[in-house]
PDB file of C-alpha atoms in Angstrom:
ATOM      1  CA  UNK A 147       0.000   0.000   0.000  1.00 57.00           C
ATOM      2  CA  UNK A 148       1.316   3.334  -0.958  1.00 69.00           C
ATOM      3  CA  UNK A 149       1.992   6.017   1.679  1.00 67.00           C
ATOM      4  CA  UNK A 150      -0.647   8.575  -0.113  1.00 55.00           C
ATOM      5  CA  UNK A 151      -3.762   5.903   0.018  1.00 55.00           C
ATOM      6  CA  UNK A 152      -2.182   5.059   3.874  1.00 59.00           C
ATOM      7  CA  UNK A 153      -2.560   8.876   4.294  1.00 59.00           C
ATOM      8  CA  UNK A 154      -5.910   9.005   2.966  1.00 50.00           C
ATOM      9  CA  UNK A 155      -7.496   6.097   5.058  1.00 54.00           C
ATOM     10  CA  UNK A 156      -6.330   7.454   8.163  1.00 59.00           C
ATOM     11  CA  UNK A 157      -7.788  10.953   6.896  1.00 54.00           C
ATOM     12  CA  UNK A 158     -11.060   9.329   6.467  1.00 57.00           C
ATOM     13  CA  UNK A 159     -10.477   7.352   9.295  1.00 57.00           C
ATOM     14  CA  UNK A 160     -10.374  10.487  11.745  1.00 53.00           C
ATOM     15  CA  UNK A 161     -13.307  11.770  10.161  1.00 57.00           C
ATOM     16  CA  UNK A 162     -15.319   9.428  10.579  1.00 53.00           C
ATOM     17  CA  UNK A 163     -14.011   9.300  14.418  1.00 50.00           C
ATOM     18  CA  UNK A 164     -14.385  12.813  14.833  1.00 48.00           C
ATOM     19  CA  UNK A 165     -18.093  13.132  13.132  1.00 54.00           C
ATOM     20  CA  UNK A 166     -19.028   9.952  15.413  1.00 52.00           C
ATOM     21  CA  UNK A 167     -17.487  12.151  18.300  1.00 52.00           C
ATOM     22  CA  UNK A 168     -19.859  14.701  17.832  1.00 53.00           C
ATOM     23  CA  UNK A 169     -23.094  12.643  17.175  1.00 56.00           C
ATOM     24  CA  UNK A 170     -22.508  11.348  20.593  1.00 44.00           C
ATOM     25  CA  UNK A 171     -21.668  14.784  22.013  1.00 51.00           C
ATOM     26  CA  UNK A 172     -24.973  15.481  20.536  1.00 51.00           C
ATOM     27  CA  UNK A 173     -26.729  12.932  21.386  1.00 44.00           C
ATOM     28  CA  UNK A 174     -25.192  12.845  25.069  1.00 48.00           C
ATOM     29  CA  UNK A 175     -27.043  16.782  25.460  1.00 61.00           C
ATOM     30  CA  UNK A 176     -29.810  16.107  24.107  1.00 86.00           C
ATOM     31  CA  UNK A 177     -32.258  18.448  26.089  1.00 86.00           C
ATOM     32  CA  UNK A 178     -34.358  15.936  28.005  1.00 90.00           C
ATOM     33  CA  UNK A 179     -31.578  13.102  28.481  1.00 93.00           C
ATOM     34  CA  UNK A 180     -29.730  15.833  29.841  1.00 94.00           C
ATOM     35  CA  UNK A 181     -32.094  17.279  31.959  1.00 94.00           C
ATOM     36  CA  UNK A 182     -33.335  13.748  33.170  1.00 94.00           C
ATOM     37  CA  UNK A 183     -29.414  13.363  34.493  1.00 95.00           C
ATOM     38  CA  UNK A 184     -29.551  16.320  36.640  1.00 95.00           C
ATOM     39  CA  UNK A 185     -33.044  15.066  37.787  1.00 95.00           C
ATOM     40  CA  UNK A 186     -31.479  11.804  38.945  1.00 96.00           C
ATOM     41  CA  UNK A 187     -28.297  13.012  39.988  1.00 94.00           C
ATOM     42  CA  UNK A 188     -30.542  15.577  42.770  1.00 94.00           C
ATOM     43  CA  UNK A 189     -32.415  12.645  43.605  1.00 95.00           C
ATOM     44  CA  UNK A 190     -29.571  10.523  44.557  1.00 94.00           C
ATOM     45  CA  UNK A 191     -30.811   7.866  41.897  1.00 95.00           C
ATOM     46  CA  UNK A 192     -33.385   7.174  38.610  1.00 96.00           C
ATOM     47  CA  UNK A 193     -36.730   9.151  39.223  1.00 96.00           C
ATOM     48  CA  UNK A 194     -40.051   7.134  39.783  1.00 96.00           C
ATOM     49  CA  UNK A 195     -41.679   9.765  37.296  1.00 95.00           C
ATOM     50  CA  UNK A 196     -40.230  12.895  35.114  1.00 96.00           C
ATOM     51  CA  UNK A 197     -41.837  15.694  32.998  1.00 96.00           C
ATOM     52  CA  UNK A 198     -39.642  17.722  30.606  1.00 95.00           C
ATOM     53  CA  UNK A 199     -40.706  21.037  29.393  1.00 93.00           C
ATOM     54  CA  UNK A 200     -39.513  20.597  25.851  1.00 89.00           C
ATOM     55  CA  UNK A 201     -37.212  23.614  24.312  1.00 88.00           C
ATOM     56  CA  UNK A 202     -37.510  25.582  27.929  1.00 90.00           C
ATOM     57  CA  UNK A 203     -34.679  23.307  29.933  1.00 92.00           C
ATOM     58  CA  UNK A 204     -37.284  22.967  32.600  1.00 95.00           C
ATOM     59  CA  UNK A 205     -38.344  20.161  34.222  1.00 96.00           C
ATOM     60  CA  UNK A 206     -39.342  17.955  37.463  1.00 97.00           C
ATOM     61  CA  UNK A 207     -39.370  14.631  38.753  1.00 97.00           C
ATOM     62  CA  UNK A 208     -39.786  12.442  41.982  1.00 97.00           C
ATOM     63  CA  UNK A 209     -38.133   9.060  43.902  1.00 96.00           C
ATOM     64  CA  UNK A 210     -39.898   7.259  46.139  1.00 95.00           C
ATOM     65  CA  UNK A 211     -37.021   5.548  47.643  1.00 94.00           C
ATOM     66  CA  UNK A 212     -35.863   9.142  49.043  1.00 94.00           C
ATOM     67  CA  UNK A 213     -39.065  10.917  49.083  1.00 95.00           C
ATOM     68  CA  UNK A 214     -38.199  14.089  47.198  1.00 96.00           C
ATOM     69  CA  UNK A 215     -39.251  15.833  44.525  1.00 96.00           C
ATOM     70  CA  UNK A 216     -37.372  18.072  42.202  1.00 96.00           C
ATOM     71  CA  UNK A 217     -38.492  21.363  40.107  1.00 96.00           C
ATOM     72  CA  UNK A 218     -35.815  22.663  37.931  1.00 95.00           C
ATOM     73  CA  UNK A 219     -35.790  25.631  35.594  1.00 94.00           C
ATOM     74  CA  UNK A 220     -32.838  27.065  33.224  1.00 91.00           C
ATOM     75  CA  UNK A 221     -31.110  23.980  32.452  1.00 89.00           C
ATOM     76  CA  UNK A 222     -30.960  22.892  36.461  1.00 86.00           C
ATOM     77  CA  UNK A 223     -29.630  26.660  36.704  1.00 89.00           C
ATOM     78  CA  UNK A 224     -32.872  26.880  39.290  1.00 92.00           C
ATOM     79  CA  UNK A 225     -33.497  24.008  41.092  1.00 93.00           C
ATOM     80  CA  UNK A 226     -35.572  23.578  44.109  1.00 95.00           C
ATOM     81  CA  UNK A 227     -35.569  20.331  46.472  1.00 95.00           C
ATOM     82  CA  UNK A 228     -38.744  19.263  48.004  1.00 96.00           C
ATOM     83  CA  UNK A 229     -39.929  16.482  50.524  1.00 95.00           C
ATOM     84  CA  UNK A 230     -42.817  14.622  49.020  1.00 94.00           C
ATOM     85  CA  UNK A 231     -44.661  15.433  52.291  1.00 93.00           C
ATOM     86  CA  UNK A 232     -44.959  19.001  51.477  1.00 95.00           C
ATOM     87  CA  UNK A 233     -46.531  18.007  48.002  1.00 96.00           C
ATOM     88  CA  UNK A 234     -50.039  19.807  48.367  1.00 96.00           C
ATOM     89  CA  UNK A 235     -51.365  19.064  44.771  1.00 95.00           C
ATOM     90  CA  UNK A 236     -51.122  19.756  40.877  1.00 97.00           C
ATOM     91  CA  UNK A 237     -53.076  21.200  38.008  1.00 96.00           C
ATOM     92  CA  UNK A 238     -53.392  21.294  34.405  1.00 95.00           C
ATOM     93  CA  UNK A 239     -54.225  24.735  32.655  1.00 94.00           C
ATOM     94  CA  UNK A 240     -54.655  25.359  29.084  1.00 93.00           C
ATOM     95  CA  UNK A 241     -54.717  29.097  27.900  1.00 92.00           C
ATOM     96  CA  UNK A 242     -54.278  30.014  31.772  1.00 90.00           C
ATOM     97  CA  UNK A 243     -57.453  28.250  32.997  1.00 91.00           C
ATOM     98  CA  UNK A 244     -57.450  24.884  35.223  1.00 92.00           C
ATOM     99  CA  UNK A 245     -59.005  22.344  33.567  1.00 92.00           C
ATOM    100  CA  UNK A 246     -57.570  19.400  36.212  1.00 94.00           C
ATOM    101  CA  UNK A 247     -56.599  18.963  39.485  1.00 94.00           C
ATOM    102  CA  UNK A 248     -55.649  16.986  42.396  1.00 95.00           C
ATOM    103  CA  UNK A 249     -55.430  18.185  45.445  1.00 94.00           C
ATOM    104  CA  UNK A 250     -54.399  16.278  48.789  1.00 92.00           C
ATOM    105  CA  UNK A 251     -58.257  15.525  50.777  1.00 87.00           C
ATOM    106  CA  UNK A 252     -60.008  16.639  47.427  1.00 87.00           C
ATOM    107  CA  UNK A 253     -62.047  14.269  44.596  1.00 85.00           C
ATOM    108  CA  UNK A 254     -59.502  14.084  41.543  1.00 85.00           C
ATOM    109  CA  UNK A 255     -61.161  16.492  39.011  1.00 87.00           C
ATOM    110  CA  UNK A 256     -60.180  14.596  35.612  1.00 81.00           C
ATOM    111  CA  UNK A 257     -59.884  16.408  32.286  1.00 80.00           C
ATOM    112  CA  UNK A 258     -62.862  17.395  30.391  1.00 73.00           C
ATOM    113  CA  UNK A 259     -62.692  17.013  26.681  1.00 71.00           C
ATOM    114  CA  UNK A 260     -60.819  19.855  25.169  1.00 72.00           C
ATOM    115  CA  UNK A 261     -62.594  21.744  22.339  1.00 69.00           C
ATOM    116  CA  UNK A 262     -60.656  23.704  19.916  1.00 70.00           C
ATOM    117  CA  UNK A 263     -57.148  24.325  19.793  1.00 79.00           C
ATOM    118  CA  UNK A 264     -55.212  25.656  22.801  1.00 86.00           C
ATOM    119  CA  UNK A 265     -52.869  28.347  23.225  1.00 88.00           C
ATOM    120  CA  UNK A 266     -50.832  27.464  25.648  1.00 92.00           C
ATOM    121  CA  UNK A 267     -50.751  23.901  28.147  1.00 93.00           C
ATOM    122  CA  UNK A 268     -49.183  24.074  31.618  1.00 95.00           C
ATOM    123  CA  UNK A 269     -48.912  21.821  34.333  1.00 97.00           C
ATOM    124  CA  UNK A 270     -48.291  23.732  38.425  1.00 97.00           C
ATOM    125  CA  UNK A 271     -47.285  21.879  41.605  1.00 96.00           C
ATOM    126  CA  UNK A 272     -48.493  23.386  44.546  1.00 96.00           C
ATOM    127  CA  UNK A 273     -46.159  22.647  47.684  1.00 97.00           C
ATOM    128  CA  UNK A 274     -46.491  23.434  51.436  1.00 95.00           C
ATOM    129  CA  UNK A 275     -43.808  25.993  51.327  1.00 94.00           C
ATOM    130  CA  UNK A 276     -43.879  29.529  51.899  1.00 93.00           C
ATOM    131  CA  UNK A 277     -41.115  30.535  50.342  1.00 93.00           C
ATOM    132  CA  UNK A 278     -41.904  28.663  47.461  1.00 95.00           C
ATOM    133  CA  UNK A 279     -45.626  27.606  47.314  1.00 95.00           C
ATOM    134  CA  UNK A 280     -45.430  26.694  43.562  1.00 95.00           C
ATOM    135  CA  UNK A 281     -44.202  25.832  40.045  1.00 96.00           C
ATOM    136  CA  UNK A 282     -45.397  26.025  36.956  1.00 96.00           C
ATOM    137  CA  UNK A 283     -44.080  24.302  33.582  1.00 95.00           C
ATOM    138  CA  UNK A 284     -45.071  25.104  30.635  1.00 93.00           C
ATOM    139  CA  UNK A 285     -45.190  22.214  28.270  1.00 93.00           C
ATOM    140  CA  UNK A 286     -46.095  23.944  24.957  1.00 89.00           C
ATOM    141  CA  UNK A 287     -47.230  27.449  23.725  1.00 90.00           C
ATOM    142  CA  UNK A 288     -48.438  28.632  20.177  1.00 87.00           C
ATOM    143  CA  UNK A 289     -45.034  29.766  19.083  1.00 85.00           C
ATOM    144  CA  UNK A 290     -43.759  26.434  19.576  1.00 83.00           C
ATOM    145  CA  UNK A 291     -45.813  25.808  16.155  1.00 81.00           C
ATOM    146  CA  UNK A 292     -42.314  27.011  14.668  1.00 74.00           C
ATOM    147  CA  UNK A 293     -40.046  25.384  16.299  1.00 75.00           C
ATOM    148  CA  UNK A 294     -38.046  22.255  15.413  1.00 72.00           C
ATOM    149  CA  UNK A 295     -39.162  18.919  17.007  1.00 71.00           C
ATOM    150  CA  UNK A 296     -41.802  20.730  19.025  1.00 72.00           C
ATOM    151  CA  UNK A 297     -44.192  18.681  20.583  1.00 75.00           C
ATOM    152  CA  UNK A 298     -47.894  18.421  19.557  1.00 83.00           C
ATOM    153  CA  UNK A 299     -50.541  20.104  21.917  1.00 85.00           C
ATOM    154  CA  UNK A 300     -52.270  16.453  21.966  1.00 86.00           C
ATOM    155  CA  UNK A 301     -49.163  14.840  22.738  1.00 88.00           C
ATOM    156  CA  UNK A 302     -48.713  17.521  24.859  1.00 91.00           C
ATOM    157  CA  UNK A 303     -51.802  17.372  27.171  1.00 91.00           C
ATOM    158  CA  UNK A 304     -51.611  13.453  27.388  1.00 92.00           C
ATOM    159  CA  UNK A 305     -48.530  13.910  29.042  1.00 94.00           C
ATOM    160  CA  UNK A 306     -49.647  16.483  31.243  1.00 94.00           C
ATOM    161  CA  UNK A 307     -52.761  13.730  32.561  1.00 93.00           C
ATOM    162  CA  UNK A 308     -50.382  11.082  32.937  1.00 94.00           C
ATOM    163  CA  UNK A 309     -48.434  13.367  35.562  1.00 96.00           C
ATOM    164  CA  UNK A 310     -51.537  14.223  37.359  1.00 95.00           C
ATOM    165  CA  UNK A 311     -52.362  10.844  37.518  1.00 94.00           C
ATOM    166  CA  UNK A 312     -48.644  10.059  39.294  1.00 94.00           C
ATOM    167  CA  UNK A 313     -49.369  12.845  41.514  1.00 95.00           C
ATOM    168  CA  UNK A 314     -52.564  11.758  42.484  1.00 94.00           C
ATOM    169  CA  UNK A 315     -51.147   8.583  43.453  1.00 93.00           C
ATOM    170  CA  UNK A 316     -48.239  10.077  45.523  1.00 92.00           C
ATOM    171  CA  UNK A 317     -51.275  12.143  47.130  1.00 92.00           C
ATOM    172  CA  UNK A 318     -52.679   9.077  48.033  1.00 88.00           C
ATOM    173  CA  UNK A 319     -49.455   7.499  49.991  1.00 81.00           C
ATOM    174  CA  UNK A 320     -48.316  10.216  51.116  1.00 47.00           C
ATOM    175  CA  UNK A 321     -48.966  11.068  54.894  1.00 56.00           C
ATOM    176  CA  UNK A 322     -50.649  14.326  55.714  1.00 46.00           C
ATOM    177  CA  UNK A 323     -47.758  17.175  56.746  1.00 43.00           C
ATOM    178  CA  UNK A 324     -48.424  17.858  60.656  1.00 44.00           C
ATOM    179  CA  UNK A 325     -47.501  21.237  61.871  1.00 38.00           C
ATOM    180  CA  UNK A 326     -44.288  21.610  63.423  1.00 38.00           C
ATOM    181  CA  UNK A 327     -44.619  23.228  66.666  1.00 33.00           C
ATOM    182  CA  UNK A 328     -41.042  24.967  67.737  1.00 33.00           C
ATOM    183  CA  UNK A 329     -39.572  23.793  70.750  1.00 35.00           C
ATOM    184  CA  UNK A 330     -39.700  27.086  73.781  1.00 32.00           C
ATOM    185  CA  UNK A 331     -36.428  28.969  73.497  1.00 36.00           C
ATOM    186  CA  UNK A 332     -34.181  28.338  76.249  1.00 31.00           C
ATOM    187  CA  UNK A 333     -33.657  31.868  78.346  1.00 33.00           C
ATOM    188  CA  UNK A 334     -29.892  31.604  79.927  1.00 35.00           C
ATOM    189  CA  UNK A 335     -29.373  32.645  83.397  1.00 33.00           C
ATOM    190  CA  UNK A 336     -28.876  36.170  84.111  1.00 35.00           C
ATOM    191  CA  UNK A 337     -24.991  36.593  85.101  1.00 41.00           C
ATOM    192  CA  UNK A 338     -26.358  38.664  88.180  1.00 39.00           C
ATOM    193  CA  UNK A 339     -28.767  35.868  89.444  1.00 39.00           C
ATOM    194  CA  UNK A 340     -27.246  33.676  92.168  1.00 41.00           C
ATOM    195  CA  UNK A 341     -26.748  30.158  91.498  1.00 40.00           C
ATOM    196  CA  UNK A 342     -29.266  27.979  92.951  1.00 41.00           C
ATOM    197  CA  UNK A 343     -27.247  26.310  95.467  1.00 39.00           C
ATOM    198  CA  UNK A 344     -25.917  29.951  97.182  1.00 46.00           C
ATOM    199  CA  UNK A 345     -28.629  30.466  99.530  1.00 46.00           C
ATOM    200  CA  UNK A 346     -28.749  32.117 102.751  1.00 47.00           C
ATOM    201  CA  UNK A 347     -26.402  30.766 105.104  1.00 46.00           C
ATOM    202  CA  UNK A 348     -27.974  28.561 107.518  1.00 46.00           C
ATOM    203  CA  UNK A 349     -28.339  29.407 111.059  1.00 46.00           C
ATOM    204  CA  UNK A 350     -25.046  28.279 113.301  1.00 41.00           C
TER     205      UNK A 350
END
């Protein structure tokens, strides 16, 4: 074999390595695979159930084995970490109205049929927080219509029941949150107070 065909195959050779390099890069940050990582990875394992806001890098997910939920917005940027205790409920809203809901001590109110086409499809968790009482996703809007590989609203809303449904379940198990009642604060001793055991001297 001639050095210039030698040179050649191992031209096309590293080509071939280097395009298969970056198919796998690709592949490898893939929006939902990669969110789905950080999902497990703040779980401490693989999540029971996952929903991925498609083209927003949002996204949330639960494990039973810890009990925690995670809600996670700008590519994990954002991330909150919840106990499944303080899971209150969830809805569905399309074009900014609730059409579904579960809600812990409440009657499951399934989707209706949905007439016409939406504008927008959201699913919120509602948590037992103050500081952080919900989150919202939302799983497709209108302009998505131009976007590459953007999910359909049908698709769309069938995966937004199917996470209702998992929360409903997780309703179900979960034990009601009891109020935490803090323990009294402690007052120290004044430094002037005597201690306990100086009393008057006793009578000789």
């Amino acid at each position: 074999m001639s050095e210039f065909v030698r040179t050649v195959l191992m031209l096309a050779a590293a080509g071939l390595a280097v395009s298969g390099l970056g198919s796998w890069a690709l592949w490898w940050n893939e929006e939902e695979r990669r969110l789905l990582r950080l999902i497990a990875r703040a779980l401490g394992g693989e999540p029971d159930g996952a929903i991925v806001a498609r083209g927003r890098n949002a996204a949330a997910g639960f494990r039973l084995e810890t009990r925690q939920m995670v809600v996670m917005a700008k590519g994990g940027a954002s991330a909150l970490l919840y106990k499944l205790d303080l899971l209150e409920g969830a809805e569905i809203l399309i074009d900014n109205v609730v059409v579904a809901r579960v809600f812990r001590g409440e009657a499951r109110r399934a989707l209706d049929r949905i007439e016409g086409a939406p504008q927008q499809v959201s699913v919120r968790m509602i948590f037992n927080d103050a500081r952080h009482p919900d989150f919202e996703l939302d799983l497709w809007e209108i302009e998505d219509l131009g976007r590459k590989r953007a999910p359909i609203p049908a698709k769309t809303i069938q995966e937004a029941r199917t996470w209702l449904a998992r929360i409903d379940a997780l309703l179900k198990q979960a034990p009601t949150v009891q109020p935490r009642v803090a323990a009294p604060e402690t007052v120290p001793p004044r430094a002037e107070d005597p201690p306990p055991w100086d009393d008057d001297e006793d009578d000789v």
